[in-house]
CSV table of C-alpha atoms in Angstrom, one decimal:
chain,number,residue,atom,x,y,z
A,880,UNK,CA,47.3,10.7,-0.2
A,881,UNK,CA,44.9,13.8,0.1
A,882,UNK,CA,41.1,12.9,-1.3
A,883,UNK,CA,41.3,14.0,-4.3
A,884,UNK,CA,44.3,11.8,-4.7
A,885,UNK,CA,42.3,9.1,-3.8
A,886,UNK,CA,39.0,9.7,-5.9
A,887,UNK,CA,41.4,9.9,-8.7
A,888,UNK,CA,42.8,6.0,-8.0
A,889,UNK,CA,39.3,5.1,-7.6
A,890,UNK,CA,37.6,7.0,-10.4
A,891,UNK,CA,40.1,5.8,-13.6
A,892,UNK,CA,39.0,2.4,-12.5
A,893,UNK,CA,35.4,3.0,-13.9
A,894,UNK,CA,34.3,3.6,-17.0
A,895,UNK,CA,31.9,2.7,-20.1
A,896,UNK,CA,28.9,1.2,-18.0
A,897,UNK,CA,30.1,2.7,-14.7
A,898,UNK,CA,29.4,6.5,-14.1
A,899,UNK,CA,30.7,8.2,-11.1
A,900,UNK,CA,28.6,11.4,-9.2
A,901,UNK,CA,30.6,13.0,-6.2
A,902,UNK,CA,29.3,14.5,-3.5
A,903,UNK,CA,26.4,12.6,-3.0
A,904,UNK,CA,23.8,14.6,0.0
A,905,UNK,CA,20.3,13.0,1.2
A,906,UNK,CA,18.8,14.1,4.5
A,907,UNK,CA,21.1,11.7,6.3
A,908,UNK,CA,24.3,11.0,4.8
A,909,UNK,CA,26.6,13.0,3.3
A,910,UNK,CA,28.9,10.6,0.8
A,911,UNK,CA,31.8,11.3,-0.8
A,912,UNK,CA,30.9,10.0,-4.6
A,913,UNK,CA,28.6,7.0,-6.0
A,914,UNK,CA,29.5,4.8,-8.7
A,915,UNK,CA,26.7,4.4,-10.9
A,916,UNK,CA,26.4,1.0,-12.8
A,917,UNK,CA,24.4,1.7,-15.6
A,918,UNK,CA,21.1,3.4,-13.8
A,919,UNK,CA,22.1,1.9,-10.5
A,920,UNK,CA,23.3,3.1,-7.6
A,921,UNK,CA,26.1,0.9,-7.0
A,922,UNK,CA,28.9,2.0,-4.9
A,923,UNK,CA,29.1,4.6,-2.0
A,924,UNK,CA,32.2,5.9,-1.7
A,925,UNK,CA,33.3,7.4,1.7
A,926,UNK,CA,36.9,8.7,2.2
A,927,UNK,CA,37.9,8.7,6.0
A,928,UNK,CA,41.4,9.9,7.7
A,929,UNK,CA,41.9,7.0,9.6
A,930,UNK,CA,39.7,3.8,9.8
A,931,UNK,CA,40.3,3.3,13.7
A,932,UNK,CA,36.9,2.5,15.3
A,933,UNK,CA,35.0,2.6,11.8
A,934,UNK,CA,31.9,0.0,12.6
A,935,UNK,CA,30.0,-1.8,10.3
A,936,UNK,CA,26.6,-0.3,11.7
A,937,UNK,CA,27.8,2.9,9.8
A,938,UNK,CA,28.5,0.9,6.5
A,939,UNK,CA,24.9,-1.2,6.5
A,940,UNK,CA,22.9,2.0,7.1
A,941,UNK,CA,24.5,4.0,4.3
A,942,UNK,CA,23.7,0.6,2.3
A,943,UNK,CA,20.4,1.0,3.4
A,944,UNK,CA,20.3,4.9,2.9
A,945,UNK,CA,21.7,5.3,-0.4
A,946,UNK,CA,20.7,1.8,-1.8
A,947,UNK,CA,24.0,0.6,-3.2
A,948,UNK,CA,25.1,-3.1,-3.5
A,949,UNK,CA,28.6,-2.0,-2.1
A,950,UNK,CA,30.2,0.3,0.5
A,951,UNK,CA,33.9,1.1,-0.1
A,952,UNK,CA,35.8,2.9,3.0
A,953,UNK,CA,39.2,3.3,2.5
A,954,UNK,CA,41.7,6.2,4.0
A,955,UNK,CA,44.1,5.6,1.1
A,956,UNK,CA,46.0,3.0,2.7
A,957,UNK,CA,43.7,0.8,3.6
A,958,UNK,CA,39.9,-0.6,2.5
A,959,UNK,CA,36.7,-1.6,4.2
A,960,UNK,CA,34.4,-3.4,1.8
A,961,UNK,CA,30.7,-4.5,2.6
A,962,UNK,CA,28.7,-5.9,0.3
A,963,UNK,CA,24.6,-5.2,0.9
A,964,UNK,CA,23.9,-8.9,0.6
A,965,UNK,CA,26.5,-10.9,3.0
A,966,UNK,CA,27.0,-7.5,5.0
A,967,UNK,CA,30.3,-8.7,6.1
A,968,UNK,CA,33.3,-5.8,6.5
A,969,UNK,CA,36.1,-6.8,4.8
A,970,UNK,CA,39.5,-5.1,4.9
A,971,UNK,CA,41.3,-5.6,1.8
A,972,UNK,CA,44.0,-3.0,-0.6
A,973,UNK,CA,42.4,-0.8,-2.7
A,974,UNK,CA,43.1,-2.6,-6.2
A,975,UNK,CA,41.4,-5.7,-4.2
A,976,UNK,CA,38.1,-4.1,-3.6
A,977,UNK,CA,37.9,-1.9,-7.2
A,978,UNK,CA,38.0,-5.7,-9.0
A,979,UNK,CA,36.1,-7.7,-6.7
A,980,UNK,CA,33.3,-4.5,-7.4
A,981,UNK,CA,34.2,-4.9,-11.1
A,982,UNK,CA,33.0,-8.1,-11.0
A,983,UNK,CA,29.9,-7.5,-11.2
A,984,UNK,CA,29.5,-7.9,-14.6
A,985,UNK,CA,30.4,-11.8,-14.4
A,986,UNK,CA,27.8,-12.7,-11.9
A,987,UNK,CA,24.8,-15.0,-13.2
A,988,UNK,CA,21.6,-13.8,-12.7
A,989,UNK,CA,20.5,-15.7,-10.1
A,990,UNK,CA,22.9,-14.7,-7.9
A,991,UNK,CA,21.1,-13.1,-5.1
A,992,UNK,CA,23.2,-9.9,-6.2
A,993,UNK,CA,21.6,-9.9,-9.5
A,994,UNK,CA,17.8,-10.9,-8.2
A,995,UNK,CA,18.4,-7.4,-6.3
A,996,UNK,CA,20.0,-5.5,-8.9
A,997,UNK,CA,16.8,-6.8,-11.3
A,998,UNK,CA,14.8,-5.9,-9.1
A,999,UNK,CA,16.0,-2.5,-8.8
A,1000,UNK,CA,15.6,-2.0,-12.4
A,1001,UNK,CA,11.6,-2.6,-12.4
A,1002,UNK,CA,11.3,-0.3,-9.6
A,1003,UNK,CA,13.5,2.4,-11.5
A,1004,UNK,CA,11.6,2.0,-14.8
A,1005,UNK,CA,8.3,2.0,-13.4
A,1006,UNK,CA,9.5,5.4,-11.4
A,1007,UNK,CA,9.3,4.1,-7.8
A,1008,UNK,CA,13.0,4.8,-7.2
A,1009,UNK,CA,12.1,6.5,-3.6
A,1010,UNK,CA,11.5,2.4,-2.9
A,1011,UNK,CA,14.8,1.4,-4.4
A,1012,UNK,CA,16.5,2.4,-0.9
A,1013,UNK,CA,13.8,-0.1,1.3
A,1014,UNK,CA,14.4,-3.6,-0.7
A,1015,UNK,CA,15.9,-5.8,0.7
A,1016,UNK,CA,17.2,-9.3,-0.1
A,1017,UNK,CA,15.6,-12.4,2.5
A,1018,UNK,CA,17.4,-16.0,1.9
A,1019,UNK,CA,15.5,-18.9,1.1
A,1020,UNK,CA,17.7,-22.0,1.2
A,1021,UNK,CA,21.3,-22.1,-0.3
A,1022,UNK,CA,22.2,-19.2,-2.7
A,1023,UNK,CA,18.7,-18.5,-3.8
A,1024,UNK,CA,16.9,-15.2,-2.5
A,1025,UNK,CA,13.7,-13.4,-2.6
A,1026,UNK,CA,13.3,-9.5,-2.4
A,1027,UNK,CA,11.2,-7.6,-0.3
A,1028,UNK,CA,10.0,-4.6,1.3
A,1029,UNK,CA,12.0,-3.7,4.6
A,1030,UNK,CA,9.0,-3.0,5.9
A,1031,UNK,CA,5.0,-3.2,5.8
A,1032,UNK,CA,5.3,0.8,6.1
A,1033,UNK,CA,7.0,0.9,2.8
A,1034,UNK,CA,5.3,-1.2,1.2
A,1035,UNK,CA,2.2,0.9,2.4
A,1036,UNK,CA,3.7,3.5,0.8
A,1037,UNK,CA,4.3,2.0,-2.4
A,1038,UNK,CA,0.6,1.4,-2.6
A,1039,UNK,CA,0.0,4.8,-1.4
A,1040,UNK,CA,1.8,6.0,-4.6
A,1041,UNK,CA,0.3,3.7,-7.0
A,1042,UNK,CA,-3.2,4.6,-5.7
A,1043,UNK,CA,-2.6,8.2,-5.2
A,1044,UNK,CA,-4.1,8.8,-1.8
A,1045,UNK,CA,-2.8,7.9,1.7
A,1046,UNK,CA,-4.9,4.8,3.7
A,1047,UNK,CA,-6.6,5.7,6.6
A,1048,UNK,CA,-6.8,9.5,6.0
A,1049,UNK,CA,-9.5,11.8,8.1
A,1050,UNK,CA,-8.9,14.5,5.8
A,1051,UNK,CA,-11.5,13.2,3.8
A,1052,UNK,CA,-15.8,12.2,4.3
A,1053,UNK,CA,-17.1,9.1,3.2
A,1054,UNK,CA,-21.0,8.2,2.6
A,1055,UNK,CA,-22.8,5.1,2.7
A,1056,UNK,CA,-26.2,5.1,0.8
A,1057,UNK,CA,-28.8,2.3,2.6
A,1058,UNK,CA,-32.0,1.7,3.1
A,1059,UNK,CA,-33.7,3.7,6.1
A,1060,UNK,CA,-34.5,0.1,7.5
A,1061,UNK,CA,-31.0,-0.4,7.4
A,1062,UNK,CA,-29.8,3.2,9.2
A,1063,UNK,CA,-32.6,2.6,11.7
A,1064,UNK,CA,-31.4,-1.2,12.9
A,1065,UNK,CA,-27.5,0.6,12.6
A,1066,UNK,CA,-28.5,3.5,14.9
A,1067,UNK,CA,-31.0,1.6,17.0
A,1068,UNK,CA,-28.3,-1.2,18.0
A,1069,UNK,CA,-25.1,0.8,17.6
A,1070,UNK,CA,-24.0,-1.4,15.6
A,1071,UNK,CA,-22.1,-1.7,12.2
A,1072,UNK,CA,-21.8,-4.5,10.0
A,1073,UNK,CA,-19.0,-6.0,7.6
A,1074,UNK,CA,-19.4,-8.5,5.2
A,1075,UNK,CA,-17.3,-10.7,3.2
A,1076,UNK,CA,-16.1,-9.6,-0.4
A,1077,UNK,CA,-18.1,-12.9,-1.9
A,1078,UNK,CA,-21.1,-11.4,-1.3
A,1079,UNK,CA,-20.7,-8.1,-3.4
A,1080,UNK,CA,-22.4,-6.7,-6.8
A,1081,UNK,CA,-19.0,-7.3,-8.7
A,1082,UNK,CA,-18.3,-10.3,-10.0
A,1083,UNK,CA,-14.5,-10.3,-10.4
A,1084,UNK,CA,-14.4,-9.3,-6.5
A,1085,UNK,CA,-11.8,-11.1,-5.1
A,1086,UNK,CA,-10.4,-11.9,-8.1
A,1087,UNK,CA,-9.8,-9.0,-10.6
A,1088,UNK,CA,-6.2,-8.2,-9.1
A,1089,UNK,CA,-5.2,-12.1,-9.8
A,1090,UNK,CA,-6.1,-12.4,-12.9
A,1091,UNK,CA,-5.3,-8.9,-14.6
A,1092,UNK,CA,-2.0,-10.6,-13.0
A,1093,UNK,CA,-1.6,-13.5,-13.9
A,1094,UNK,CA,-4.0,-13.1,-17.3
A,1095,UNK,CA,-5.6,-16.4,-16.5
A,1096,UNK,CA,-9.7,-16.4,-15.0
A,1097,UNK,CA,-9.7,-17.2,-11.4
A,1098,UNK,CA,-11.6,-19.6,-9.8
A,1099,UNK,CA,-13.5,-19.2,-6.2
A,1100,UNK,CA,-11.4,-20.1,-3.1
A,1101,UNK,CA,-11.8,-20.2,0.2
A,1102,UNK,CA,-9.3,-17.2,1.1
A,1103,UNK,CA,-11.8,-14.4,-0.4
A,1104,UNK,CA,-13.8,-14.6,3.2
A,1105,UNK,CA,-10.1,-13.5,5.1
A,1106,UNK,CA,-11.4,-10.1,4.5
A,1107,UNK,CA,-14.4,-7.9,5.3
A,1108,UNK,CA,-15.8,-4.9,3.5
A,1109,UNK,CA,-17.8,-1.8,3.7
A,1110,UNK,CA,-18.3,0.6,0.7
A,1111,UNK,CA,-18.6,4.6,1.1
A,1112,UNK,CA,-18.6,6.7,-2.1
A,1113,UNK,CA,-16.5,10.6,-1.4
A,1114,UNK,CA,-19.8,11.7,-2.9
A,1115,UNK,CA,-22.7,12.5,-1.0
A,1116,UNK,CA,-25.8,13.0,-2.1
A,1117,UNK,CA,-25.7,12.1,-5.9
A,1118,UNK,CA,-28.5,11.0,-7.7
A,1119,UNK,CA,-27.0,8.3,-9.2
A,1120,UNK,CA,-25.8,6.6,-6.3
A,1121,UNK,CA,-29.5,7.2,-4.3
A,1122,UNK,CA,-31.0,4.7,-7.4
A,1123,UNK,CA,-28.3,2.3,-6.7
A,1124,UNK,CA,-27.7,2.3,-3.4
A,1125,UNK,CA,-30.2,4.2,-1.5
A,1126,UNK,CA,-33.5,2.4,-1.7
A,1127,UNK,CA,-33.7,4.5,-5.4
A,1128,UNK,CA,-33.9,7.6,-3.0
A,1129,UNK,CA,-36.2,6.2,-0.5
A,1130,UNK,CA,-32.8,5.4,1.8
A,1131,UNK,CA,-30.5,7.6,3.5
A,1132,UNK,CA,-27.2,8.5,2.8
A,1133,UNK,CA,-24.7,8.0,6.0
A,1134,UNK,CA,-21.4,10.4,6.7
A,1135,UNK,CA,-18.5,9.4,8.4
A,1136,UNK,CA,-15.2,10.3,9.1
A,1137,UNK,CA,-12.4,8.1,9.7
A,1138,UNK,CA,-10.7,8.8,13.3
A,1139,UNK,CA,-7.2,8.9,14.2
A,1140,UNK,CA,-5.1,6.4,15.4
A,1141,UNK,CA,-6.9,3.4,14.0
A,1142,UNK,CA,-4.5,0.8,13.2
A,1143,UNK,CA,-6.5,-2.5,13.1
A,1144,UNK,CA,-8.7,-2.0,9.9
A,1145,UNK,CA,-7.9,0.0,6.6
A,1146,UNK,CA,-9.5,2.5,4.8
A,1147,UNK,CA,-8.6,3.2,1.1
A,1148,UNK,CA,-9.3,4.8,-2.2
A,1149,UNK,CA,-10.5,2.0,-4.9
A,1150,UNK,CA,-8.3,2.6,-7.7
A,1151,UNK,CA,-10.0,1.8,-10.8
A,1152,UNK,CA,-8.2,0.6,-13.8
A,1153,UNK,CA,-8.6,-1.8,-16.9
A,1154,UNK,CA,-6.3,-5.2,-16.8
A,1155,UNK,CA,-3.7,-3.6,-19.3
A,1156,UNK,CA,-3.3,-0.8,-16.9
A,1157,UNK,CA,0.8,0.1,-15.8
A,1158,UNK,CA,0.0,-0.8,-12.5
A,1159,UNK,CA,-0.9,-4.6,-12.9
A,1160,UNK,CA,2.2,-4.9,-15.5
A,1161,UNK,CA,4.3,-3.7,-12.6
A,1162,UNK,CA,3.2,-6.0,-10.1
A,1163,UNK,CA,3.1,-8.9,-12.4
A,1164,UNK,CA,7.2,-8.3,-13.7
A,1165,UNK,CA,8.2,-8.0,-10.2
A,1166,UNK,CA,6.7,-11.0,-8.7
A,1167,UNK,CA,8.0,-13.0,-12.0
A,1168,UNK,CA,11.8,-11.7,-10.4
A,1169,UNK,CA,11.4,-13.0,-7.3
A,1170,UNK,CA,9.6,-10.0,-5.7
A,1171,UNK,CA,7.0,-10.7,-2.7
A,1172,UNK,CA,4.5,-8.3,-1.2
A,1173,UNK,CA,4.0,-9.0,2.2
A,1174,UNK,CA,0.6,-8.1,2.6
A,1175,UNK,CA,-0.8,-8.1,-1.2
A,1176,UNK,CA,-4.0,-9.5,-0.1
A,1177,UNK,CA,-5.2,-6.9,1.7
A,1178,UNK,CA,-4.2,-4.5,-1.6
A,1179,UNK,CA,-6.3,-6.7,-4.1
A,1180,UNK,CA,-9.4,-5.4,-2.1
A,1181,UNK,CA,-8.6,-1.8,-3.5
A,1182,UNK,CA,-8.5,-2.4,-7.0
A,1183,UNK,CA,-11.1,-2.4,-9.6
A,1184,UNK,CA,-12.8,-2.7,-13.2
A,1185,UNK,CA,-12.8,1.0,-14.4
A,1186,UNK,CA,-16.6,0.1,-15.4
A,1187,UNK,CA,-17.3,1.1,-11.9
A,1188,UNK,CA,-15.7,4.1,-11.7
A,1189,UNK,CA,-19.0,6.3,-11.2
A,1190,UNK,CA,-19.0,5.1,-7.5
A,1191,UNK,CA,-16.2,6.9,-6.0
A,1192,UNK,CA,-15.2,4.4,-4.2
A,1193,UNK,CA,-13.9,4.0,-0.3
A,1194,UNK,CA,-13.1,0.8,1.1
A,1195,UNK,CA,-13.3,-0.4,5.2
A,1196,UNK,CA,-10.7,-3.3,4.7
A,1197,UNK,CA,-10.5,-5.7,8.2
A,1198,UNK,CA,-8.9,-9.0,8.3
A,1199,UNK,CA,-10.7,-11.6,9.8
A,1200,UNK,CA,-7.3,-12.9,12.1
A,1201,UNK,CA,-6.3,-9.4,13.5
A,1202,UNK,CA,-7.3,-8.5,16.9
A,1203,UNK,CA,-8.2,-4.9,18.5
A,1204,UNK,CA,-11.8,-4.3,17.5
A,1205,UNK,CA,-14.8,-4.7,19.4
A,1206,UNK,CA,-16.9,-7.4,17.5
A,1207,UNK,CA,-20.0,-7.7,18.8
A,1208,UNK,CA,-21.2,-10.3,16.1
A,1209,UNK,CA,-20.5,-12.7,13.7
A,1210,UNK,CA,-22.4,-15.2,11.1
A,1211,UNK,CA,-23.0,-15.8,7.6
A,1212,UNK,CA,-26.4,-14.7,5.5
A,1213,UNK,CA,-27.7,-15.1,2.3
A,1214,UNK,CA,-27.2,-11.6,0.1
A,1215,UNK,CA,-30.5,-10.5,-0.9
A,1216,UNK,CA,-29.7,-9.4,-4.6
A,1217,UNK,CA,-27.6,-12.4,-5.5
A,1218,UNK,CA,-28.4,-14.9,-3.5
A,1219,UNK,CA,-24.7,-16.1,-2.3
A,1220,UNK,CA,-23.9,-17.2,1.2
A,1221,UNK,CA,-21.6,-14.4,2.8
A,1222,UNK,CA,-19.7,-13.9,6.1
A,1223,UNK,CA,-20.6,-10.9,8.2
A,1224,UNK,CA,-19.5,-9.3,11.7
A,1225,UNK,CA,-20.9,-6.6,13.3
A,1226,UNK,CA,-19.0,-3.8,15.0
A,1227,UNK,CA,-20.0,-1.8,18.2
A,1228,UNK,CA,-20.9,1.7,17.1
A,1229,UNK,CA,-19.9,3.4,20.1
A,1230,UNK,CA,-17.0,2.2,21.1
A,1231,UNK,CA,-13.8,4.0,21.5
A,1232,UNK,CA,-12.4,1.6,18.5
A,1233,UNK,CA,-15.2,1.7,16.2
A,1234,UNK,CA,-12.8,3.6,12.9
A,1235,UNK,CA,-15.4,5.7,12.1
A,1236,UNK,CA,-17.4,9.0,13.5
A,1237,UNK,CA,-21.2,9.6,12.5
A,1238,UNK,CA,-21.5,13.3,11.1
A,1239,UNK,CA,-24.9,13.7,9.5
A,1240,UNK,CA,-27.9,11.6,8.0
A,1241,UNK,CA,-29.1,12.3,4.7
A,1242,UNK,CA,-32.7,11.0,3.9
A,1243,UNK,CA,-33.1,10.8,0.4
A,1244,UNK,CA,-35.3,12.8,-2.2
A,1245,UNK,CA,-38.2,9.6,-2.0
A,1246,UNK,CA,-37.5,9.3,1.2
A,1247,UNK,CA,-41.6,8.9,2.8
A,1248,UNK,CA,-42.4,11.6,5.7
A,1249,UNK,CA,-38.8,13.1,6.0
A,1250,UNK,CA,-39.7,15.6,7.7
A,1251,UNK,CA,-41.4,13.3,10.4
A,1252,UNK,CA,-38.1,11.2,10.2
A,1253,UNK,CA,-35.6,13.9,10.6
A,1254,UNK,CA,-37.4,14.8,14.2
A,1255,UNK,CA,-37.1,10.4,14.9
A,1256,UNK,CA,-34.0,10.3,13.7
A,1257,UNK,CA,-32.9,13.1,15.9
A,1258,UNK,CA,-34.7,11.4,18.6
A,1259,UNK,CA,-33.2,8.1,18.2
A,1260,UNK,CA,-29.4,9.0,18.3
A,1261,UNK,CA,-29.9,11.3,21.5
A,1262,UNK,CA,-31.6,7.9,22.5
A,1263,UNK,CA,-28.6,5.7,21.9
A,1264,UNK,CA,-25.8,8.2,23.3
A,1265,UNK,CA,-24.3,9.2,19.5
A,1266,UNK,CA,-24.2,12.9,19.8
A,1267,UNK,CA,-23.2,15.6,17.5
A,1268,UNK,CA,-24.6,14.1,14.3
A,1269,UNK,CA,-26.8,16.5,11.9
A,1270,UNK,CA,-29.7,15.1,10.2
A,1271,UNK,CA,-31.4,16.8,6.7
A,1272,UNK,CA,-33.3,16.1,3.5
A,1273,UNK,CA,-31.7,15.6,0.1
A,1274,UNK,CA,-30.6,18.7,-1.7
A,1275,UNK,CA,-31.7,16.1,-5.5
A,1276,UNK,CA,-35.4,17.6,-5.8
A,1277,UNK,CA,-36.9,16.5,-9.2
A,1278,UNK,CA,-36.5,12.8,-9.1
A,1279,UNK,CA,-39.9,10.5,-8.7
């Protein structure tokens, strides 16, 4: 039989849901057709002149590539059939394999086939279809299944997306707005301190992702100290921000950038969005189909009420349990504003894995004697060994 013999034989086999598209290309597989059920991807088709040495390491990665449930190989003779959740190669006839796919239909929905295929769908309708490809199904006990990620890289990138910015970029400068007391004890010890999300000016911190969620209120657990933060805004010298953060303009305003190569914290864009918002009713119809994010807790920390979108927010995300950084420091403390007990560590400032480089020092428009303070402050980092940081007065002028 020549191919288009063969595509024929295959092709009148489905119709009404099934829709066939030939000729499928990606950056690494050329296949000869898909079958389409419905919106899915559902068969790869791939039409061979003989099926001596054909392996099933070919067949699972064009599962994987493409994102089908099946993989039919067939030289017009003979048929190689995977399917994506037992990955078994099967050699069966040709009419075997077209009902045995056909089937399809019959299955009950919690069949771990079907968990995928729903699965699928909420990533399709929500337009992440680039993620389609990376899900994968992981066995629990018997014939039930859960779907995930394939890896924390993708599901990286699916929070990428959803945010719209990548995590840990150096493209961009953040600021932190303090209190000069609080630069001058930073600089003077080289050291950098994180504290737990508890201890913030937001109430629902911790707890907004959970509940816009699950639509029920959240109550405090123990888990919300797994994580320490430090805000930056991508806007520098703002008025607004020196009366909330900056002493009310008698502080300094702090810029970093993030280095290269950091792998042990996170740095992120805060995404701010009400609880009705596409994003939370995403998340929320996945994980009631069996979804589960691998590392979700660490994305709660970047979401927020749209209330505090003025800030501009950047986030320092690092996980209490992960290794790699040099912690000099570590206690609890009672916040001054709120008066809530709150884990802290402190980083060393100068260390080659401290995530973030010290560019300039802004003291702020009530800032008392700056120009006395820039000469100190200039002083005081040649002092302490941090180099290459430029140190100026407010450009805000008229606030008193």
């Amino acid at each position: 039989m020549t191919e288009q013999e063969i595509k024929q034989v295959i092709f009148e086999n489905f119709f009404g849901d099934f829709s066939i598209r030939e000729e499928y290309k990606n950056d690494s597989r050329d296949i000869d057709a898909i079958v389409y059920y419905k919106t899915i991807p559902y068969v790869a088709i791939e039409i061979k002149q003989s099926l001596e040495g054909f392996h099933i390491d070919h067949v699972l990665e064009t599962l994987k590539t493409i994102g089908c449930y099946w993989c039919l190989v067939t030289d017009g003779q003979r048929c190689l059939l995977s399917e994506r959740v037992t990955r078994n190669l099967e050699p069966c006839s040709l009419c075997d394999a077209i009902a045995k796919i056909k089937n399809v239909k019959e299955v009950s929905k919690n069949h771990p086939r079907a968990i995928l295929q729903q699965v699928e769908q909420i990533f399709q309708e929500y337009r992440h279809d680039k993620f389609v490809k990376n899900l994968e199904l992981v066995p629990i006990d018997g014939n039930r299944a859960k779907v995930v990620l394939d890896s924390k890289q993708a599901e990286k990138e699916l929070f990428e997306k959803i945010i719209d910015e990548k995590f840990n970029s150096n493209d961009i400068e953040i600021h932190r707005y303090t209190s000069l007391h609080t630069a001058f004890e930073m600089i003077n010890n080289k050291s950098f301190r994180m504290n737990g999300l508890a201890g913030m000016n937001d109430k629902s911190e911790g707890y907004y992702w959970d509940e816009a969620v699950s639509g029920k209120k959240q109550e405090p657990k123990e888990t919300i100290n797994d994580y320490y933060i430090s805000s930056f805004s991508s806007i520098p010298d703002n008025l607004t921000l020196w009366r909330l953060y900056g002493d009310d303009g008698k502080g300094v305003c702090l810029s970093f950038q993030f280095k290269e190569n950091v792998n042990e914290i996170t740095l992120g864009k805060t995404k701010y969005v009400p609880k009705d918002a596409d994003c939370f009713k995403f998340f929320k119809t996945v994980l009631d189909n069996n979804f589960v994010f691998q590392d979700i807790e660490q994305w709660k920390c970047f979401f927020k009420p749209l209330e505090y979108n003025i800030e501009a927010e950047y986030r320092l995300i690092f996980r209490k349990d992960k290794d790699g950084l040099n912690i000099k420091g570590n206690g609890y403390y009672v916040t001054n504003d709120n008066a809530i007990i709150n884990p802290y560590i402190t980083l060393d400032m100068c260390s080659d894995d401290f995530p973030l480089k010290l560019n300039e020092i802004i003291l702020g428009p009530k800032c008392s004697e700056s120009k006395v303070n820039i000469v100190q402050l200039e002083c005081l980092l040649k002092g302490r060994g941090i180099y290459g940081v430029s140190v100026k007065e407010s450009k805000v002028k008229t606030y008193r």
